[in-house]
Amino acid sequence: MTDRYAVIGNPIKHSKSPLIHAAFAAQTKQKLIYERLEAPLDSFIERAAEFLAMGGSGCNVTVPFKEEAFRFANILTERAELAGAVNTLWLDDEGVVGDNTDGAGLVRDLQRHLKLVGLRILLLGAGGAARGVLGPLLAERPAQLVIANRSPDKAIALATQFIQLGPITACSLAELPNQPFDLIINATSASLAGEALPLPTSICQTDGLAYDMMYGKAETPFLQQAKAAGVVRRLDGLGMLVEQAAEAFFLWRGIRPETETVLVKLRAGL
Ligand code: ATR
């Protein structure tokens, strides 16, 4: 029987995961089916349990169910524990395993462009998206990681939680230090709403890198801001999407697919 996988979310119609996994499967000659499943907002666990009980080998989980997937898994990987969220599930002999490949996906995408060791990194936002990438970012041993959030309490709570893993500090967006960063990552959902952030240009450096975890056909408001401040290297989150999928594919199939051509194809289709 052909192995079955799925991405579960709500809404799910526009998910690119089936396209990405179909490309990985064709490239690595793996026989599998990967579909979209929309779960009602109040029944993620029933939907995921049903999919696995009916022969599904594993699934990805997207908005708004990553925290519920964390509670659903019987066994959590260390990075899922740290993230407090799960985006990849599969069955093994002991039950449902939950992992989180978002942070690894971000780091891999960034590593195509720069080495993170010794860098001064600014992470904007302190919601689920920020928490999901903190562990893998700190594991790359940056010199400094500042989390800045509109509501400083949430940034402080995250910094307190991760302090043992690296040089992390927190502040509000209004209190950003007057210093340039090598890498600024936008993990807020402001771009989704088409909103720009109140950022001073002093945090940008022309040879730095600006990264928005959101993506779109046009540059996101955050990347437009970075461009106006003179930042030449700007990337959106499409690469992270492909890399987190590649990491999930590797967990499920034991083969690491090539991602560059898939990213180019996906970009052309935006
Ligand atoms: P996600 O899972 O995408 O991280 P979330 O947990 O709701 O979603 O978090 C959204 C993040 O975007 C938060 O850090 C939020 O800031 P607050 O904690 O102050 O709410 C941030 N955010 C959203 N819209 C924003 C805006 N217009 N300006 C600044 N920050 C914004």
Short mmCIF file of C-alpha atoms and ligand atoms in Angstrom, two decimals:
data_model
loop_
_atom_site.label_atom_id
_atom_site.label_comp_id
_atom_site.label_asym_id
_atom_site.label_seq_id
_atom_site.Cartn_x
_atom_site.Cartn_y
_atom_site.Cartn_z
CA MET A 1 0.00 0.00 0.00
CA THR A 2 1.20 3.52 -0.76
CA ASP A 3 2.22 5.46 2.38
CA ARG A 4 -0.10 8.36 3.16
CA TYR A 5 0.80 11.71 4.68
CA ALA A 6 -1.14 14.94 5.14
CA VAL A 7 -0.99 18.50 6.35
CA ILE A 8 -3.74 19.41 8.83
CA GLY A 9 -4.79 23.01 9.41
CA ASN A 10 -7.67 25.45 9.20
CA PRO A 11 -7.83 26.99 6.68
CA ILE A 12 -5.74 24.63 4.55
CA LYS A 13 -6.82 25.29 0.94
CA HIS A 14 -3.76 27.40 0.11
CA SER A 15 -1.14 25.17 1.77
CA LYS A 16 1.88 24.58 -0.44
CA SER A 17 2.99 21.51 1.55
CA PRO A 18 1.41 18.97 -0.87
CA LEU A 19 3.29 20.55 -3.79
CA ILE A 20 6.56 20.54 -1.87
CA HIS A 21 6.27 16.94 -0.67
CA ALA A 22 5.19 15.73 -4.11
CA ALA A 23 8.33 17.35 -5.54
CA PHE A 24 10.51 15.72 -2.85
CA ALA A 25 8.88 12.33 -3.48
CA ALA A 26 9.41 12.54 -7.25
CA GLN A 27 13.01 13.62 -6.81
CA THR A 28 13.88 10.83 -4.32
CA LYS A 29 11.70 8.21 -6.06
CA GLN A 30 9.62 7.64 -2.93
CA LYS A 31 6.11 6.33 -3.42
CA LEU A 32 3.74 8.31 -1.24
CA ILE A 33 0.55 10.34 -1.17
CA TYR A 34 0.42 13.71 0.60
CA GLU A 35 -2.91 15.47 0.99
CA ARG A 36 -4.53 18.51 2.64
CA LEU A 37 -6.89 17.92 5.56
CA GLU A 38 -8.99 20.65 7.08
CA ALA A 39 -9.90 19.97 10.71
CA PRO A 40 -12.78 21.83 12.35
CA LEU A 41 -11.38 24.36 14.85
CA ASP A 42 -12.61 22.29 17.80
CA SER A 43 -11.58 18.83 16.60
CA PHE A 44 -7.93 18.72 15.58
CA ILE A 45 -7.13 15.76 17.84
CA GLU A 46 -10.05 13.66 16.53
CA ARG A 47 -9.03 14.42 12.93
CA ALA A 48 -5.35 13.63 13.45
CA ALA A 49 -6.10 10.46 15.44
CA GLU A 50 -8.52 9.31 12.74
CA PHE A 51 -5.97 9.92 9.95
CA LEU A 52 -3.30 7.90 11.76
CA ALA A 53 -5.78 5.13 12.74
CA MET A 54 -6.88 4.82 9.10
CA GLY A 55 -3.33 4.04 7.97
CA GLY A 56 -1.76 7.51 7.70
CA SER A 57 2.01 7.27 8.29
CA GLY A 58 2.49 10.84 9.49
CA CYS A 59 1.27 14.40 9.18
CA ASN A 60 2.34 18.00 9.30
CA VAL A 61 0.40 20.41 11.44
CA THR A 62 -0.11 24.07 10.69
CA VAL A 63 -2.03 27.09 11.99
CA PRO A 64 -3.84 27.05 14.40
CA PHE A 65 -3.16 23.54 15.68
CA LYS A 66 0.56 23.36 16.54
CA GLU A 67 -0.01 23.69 20.32
CA GLU A 68 -2.77 21.08 20.20
CA ALA A 69 -0.49 18.74 18.28
CA PHE A 70 2.03 19.23 21.10
CA ARG A 71 -0.59 17.98 23.58
CA PHE A 72 -1.66 15.15 21.26
CA ALA A 73 1.80 13.57 20.86
CA ASN A 74 2.75 10.78 23.29
CA ILE A 75 6.47 11.28 22.72
CA LEU A 76 8.07 14.69 22.14
CA THR A 77 11.51 15.43 20.73
CA GLU A 78 13.70 17.85 22.66
CA ARG A 79 13.20 20.62 20.11
CA ALA A 80 9.40 20.16 20.22
CA GLU A 81 9.53 20.44 24.03
CA LEU A 82 11.48 23.69 23.71
CA ALA A 83 9.18 25.07 21.03
CA GLY A 84 6.03 24.15 22.97
CA ALA A 85 4.54 23.27 19.60
CA VAL A 86 4.58 20.40 17.10
CA ASN A 87 4.47 20.63 13.30
CA THR A 88 5.39 17.03 12.45
CA LEU A 89 3.77 13.84 13.74
CA TRP A 90 4.33 10.18 12.98
CA LEU A 91 3.61 6.80 14.50
CA ASP A 92 6.26 4.55 15.98
CA ASP A 93 6.06 1.43 18.17
CA GLU A 94 5.51 3.47 21.32
CA GLY A 95 2.86 5.83 20.01
CA VAL A 96 2.54 9.20 18.31
CA VAL A 97 5.84 11.09 18.08
CA GLY A 98 5.78 14.90 17.85
CA ASP A 99 8.65 17.01 16.52
CA ASN A 100 9.07 20.61 15.44
CA THR A 101 11.08 21.27 12.28
CA ASP A 102 10.37 25.02 11.97
CA GLY A 103 13.50 26.20 13.75
CA ALA A 104 15.74 23.76 11.89
CA GLY A 105 14.10 24.92 8.66
CA LEU A 106 14.84 28.57 9.43
CA VAL A 107 18.44 27.84 10.39
CA ARG A 108 19.05 25.79 7.24
CA ASP A 109 17.60 28.51 5.03
CA LEU A 110 19.70 31.18 6.78
CA GLN A 111 22.83 29.03 6.48
CA ARG A 112 22.59 29.24 2.72
CA HIS A 113 23.48 32.91 3.13
CA LEU A 114 25.52 33.29 6.33
CA LYS A 115 27.06 31.55 9.33
CA LEU A 116 25.21 32.29 12.55
CA VAL A 117 28.10 31.73 14.95
CA GLY A 118 29.22 35.01 16.54
CA LEU A 119 26.43 37.12 15.00
CA ARG A 120 24.30 39.75 16.72
CA ILE A 121 20.73 38.66 16.06
CA LEU A 122 17.50 40.57 16.65
CA LEU A 123 14.31 38.49 16.76
CA LEU A 124 11.10 40.52 16.47
CA GLY A 125 8.01 38.99 18.08
CA ALA A 126 7.40 36.70 21.04
CA GLY A 127 4.50 34.52 19.93
CA GLY A 128 4.50 30.88 18.83
CA ALA A 129 6.54 31.56 15.70
CA ALA A 130 9.36 33.18 17.71
CA ARG A 131 9.35 30.50 20.40
CA GLY A 132 9.54 27.77 17.75
CA VAL A 133 12.87 28.99 16.38
CA LEU A 134 14.70 30.15 19.53
CA GLY A 135 16.29 26.81 20.47
CA PRO A 136 17.76 26.07 17.01
CA LEU A 137 18.97 29.71 16.64
CA LEU A 138 20.77 29.65 20.01
CA ALA A 139 22.30 26.25 19.18
CA GLU A 140 24.23 28.02 16.40
CA ARG A 141 26.05 30.08 19.08
CA PRO A 142 25.33 33.69 18.09
CA ALA A 143 27.20 36.38 20.06
CA GLN A 144 23.93 37.98 21.11
CA LEU A 145 20.22 37.34 20.62
CA VAL A 146 17.78 40.12 21.48
CA ILE A 147 14.04 39.38 21.45
CA ALA A 148 11.95 42.50 21.02
CA ASN A 149 8.18 42.48 21.23
CA ARG A 150 5.38 45.04 21.26
CA SER A 151 4.32 43.58 24.64
CA PRO A 152 7.66 43.30 26.49
CA ASP A 153 6.36 40.84 29.13
CA LYS A 154 6.11 38.07 26.54
CA ALA A 155 9.67 38.74 25.32
CA ILE A 156 10.96 38.70 28.90
CA ALA A 157 9.17 35.41 29.60
CA LEU A 158 10.79 33.81 26.54
CA ALA A 159 14.26 35.13 27.39
CA THR A 160 13.88 33.78 30.93
CA GLN A 161 12.86 30.39 29.58
CA PHE A 162 15.80 30.14 27.14
CA ILE A 163 18.54 31.89 29.15
CA GLN A 164 20.39 28.64 29.85
CA LEU A 165 20.79 28.00 26.13
CA GLY A 166 22.64 31.17 25.17
CA PRO A 167 23.18 34.96 25.43
CA ILE A 168 19.56 36.07 25.18
CA THR A 169 18.00 39.35 26.35
CA ALA A 170 14.57 40.93 25.89
CA CYS A 171 13.05 44.37 25.41
CA SER A 172 10.02 46.12 23.97
CA LEU A 173 10.00 47.40 20.38
CA ALA A 174 10.08 50.91 21.83
CA GLU A 175 13.29 50.19 23.78
CA LEU A 176 15.36 48.61 21.03
CA PRO A 177 19.08 49.13 21.67
CA ASN A 178 20.69 51.82 19.56
CA GLN A 179 23.01 49.40 17.75
CA PRO A 180 23.08 47.65 14.37
CA PHE A 181 22.39 43.90 14.10
CA ASP A 182 23.93 41.43 11.65
CA LEU A 183 20.62 39.63 11.27
CA ILE A 184 17.07 40.83 11.96
CA ILE A 185 14.32 38.21 11.85
CA ASN A 186 10.67 39.20 11.80
CA ALA A 187 8.64 36.56 13.63
CA THR A 188 5.67 38.86 14.30
CA SER A 189 2.42 38.43 12.42
CA ALA A 190 2.40 42.14 11.50
CA SER A 191 3.24 41.41 7.84
CA LEU A 192 0.15 39.19 7.62
CA ALA A 193 -1.97 42.22 8.41
CA GLY A 194 0.09 44.31 5.97
CA GLU A 195 1.41 46.36 8.89
CA ALA A 196 4.91 47.80 9.26
CA LEU A 197 6.67 47.75 12.64
CA PRO A 198 7.87 50.85 14.49
CA LEU A 199 11.59 50.20 13.98
CA PRO A 200 14.45 52.72 14.19
CA THR A 201 16.82 52.64 11.20
CA SER A 202 19.78 52.48 13.65
CA ILE A 203 19.20 48.70 14.07
CA CYS A 204 19.89 48.07 10.37
CA GLN A 205 23.28 47.74 8.74
CA THR A 206 23.65 47.77 4.98
CA ASP A 207 25.63 44.51 4.90
CA GLY A 208 23.27 42.82 7.40
CA LEU A 209 20.48 40.44 6.51
CA ALA A 210 16.74 41.03 7.02
CA TYR A 211 14.56 37.92 7.15
CA ASP A 212 10.76 37.83 7.29
CA MET A 213 9.27 34.48 8.30
CA MET A 214 6.21 35.47 6.25
CA TYR A 215 6.33 35.39 2.45
CA GLY A 216 4.35 36.65 -0.48
CA LYS A 217 4.51 37.57 -4.13
CA ALA A 218 5.62 41.09 -3.27
CA GLU A 219 8.11 42.08 -0.57
CA THR A 220 6.51 42.08 2.87
CA PRO A 221 6.09 45.43 4.70
CA PHE A 222 9.00 44.49 7.00
CA LEU A 223 11.32 43.78 4.06
CA GLN A 224 10.27 47.02 2.40
CA GLN A 225 11.22 48.81 5.62
CA ALA A 226 14.61 47.08 5.62
CA LYS A 227 15.12 48.05 1.97
CA ALA A 228 14.32 51.68 2.73
CA ALA A 229 16.91 51.53 5.55
CA GLY A 230 19.54 50.35 3.03
CA VAL A 231 19.64 46.61 3.86
CA VAL A 232 20.66 44.89 0.65
CA ARG A 233 20.22 41.22 1.63
CA ARG A 234 16.55 40.50 2.27
CA LEU A 235 14.83 37.11 2.39
CA ASP A 236 11.26 36.01 2.99
CA GLY A 237 10.06 32.80 4.64
CA LEU A 238 9.44 30.73 1.51
CA GLY A 239 12.86 29.10 1.96
CA MET A 240 12.01 28.27 5.58
CA LEU A 241 8.77 26.64 4.42
CA VAL A 242 10.64 24.38 2.01
CA GLU A 243 13.39 23.57 4.54
CA GLN A 244 10.99 22.68 7.37
CA ALA A 245 9.23 20.36 4.92
CA ALA A 246 12.56 18.79 3.90
CA GLU A 247 13.35 18.14 7.55
CA ALA A 248 9.92 16.46 8.05
CA PHE A 249 10.46 14.40 4.87
CA PHE A 250 13.83 13.29 6.25
CA LEU A 251 12.25 12.25 9.58
CA TRP A 252 9.59 10.21 7.80
CA ARG A 253 11.56 8.74 4.90
CA GLY A 254 15.21 8.82 6.02
CA ILE A 255 16.25 10.68 2.87
CA ARG A 256 17.18 14.36 2.69
CA PRO A 257 15.74 15.90 -0.47
CA GLU A 258 17.45 18.65 -2.44
CA THR A 259 15.60 21.91 -1.76
CA GLU A 260 17.00 24.60 -4.08
CA THR A 261 15.15 23.55 -7.23
CA VAL A 262 11.90 23.08 -5.28
CA LEU A 263 12.24 26.60 -3.87
CA VAL A 264 12.86 28.08 -7.32
CA LYS A 265 9.78 26.31 -8.69
CA LEU A 266 7.63 27.42 -5.79
CA ARG A 267 8.82 31.03 -6.11
CA ALA A 268 7.90 31.05 -9.78
CA GLY A 269 4.39 29.89 -8.90
CA LEU A 270 3.69 32.63 -6.34
P1 ATR B 1 2.44 33.43 15.90
O1 ATR B 1 2.07 32.02 16.24
O2 ATR B 1 2.42 33.75 14.43
O3 ATR B 1 3.71 33.84 16.54
P2 ATR B 1 1.02 34.88 17.91
O4 ATR B 1 1.42 33.88 18.96
O5 ATR B 1 -0.36 35.44 17.92
O6 ATR B 1 1.24 34.32 16.47
O7 ATR B 1 2.06 36.09 18.00
C1 ATR B 1 2.01 37.19 17.15
C2 ATR B 1 3.25 38.07 17.39
O8 ATR B 1 3.22 39.15 16.48
C3 ATR B 1 3.31 38.67 18.78
O9 ATR B 1 4.65 38.80 19.15
C4 ATR B 1 2.66 40.05 18.54
O10 ATR B 1 3.00 41.02 19.47
P3 ATR B 1 2.20 41.12 20.91
O11 ATR B 1 2.72 39.99 21.74
O12 ATR B 1 2.57 42.44 21.43
O13 ATR B 1 0.75 40.99 20.56
C5 ATR B 1 3.23 40.38 17.20
N1 ATR B 1 2.46 41.38 16.42
C6 ATR B 1 1.34 41.16 15.70
N2 ATR B 1 0.93 42.28 15.07
C7 ATR B 1 1.82 43.26 15.41
C8 ATR B 1 1.97 44.65 15.09
N3 ATR B 1 1.10 45.28 14.29
N4 ATR B 1 3.00 45.30 15.62
C9 ATR B 1 3.88 44.70 16.45
N5 ATR B 1 3.82 43.39 16.79
C10 ATR B 1 2.79 42.68 16.28
#
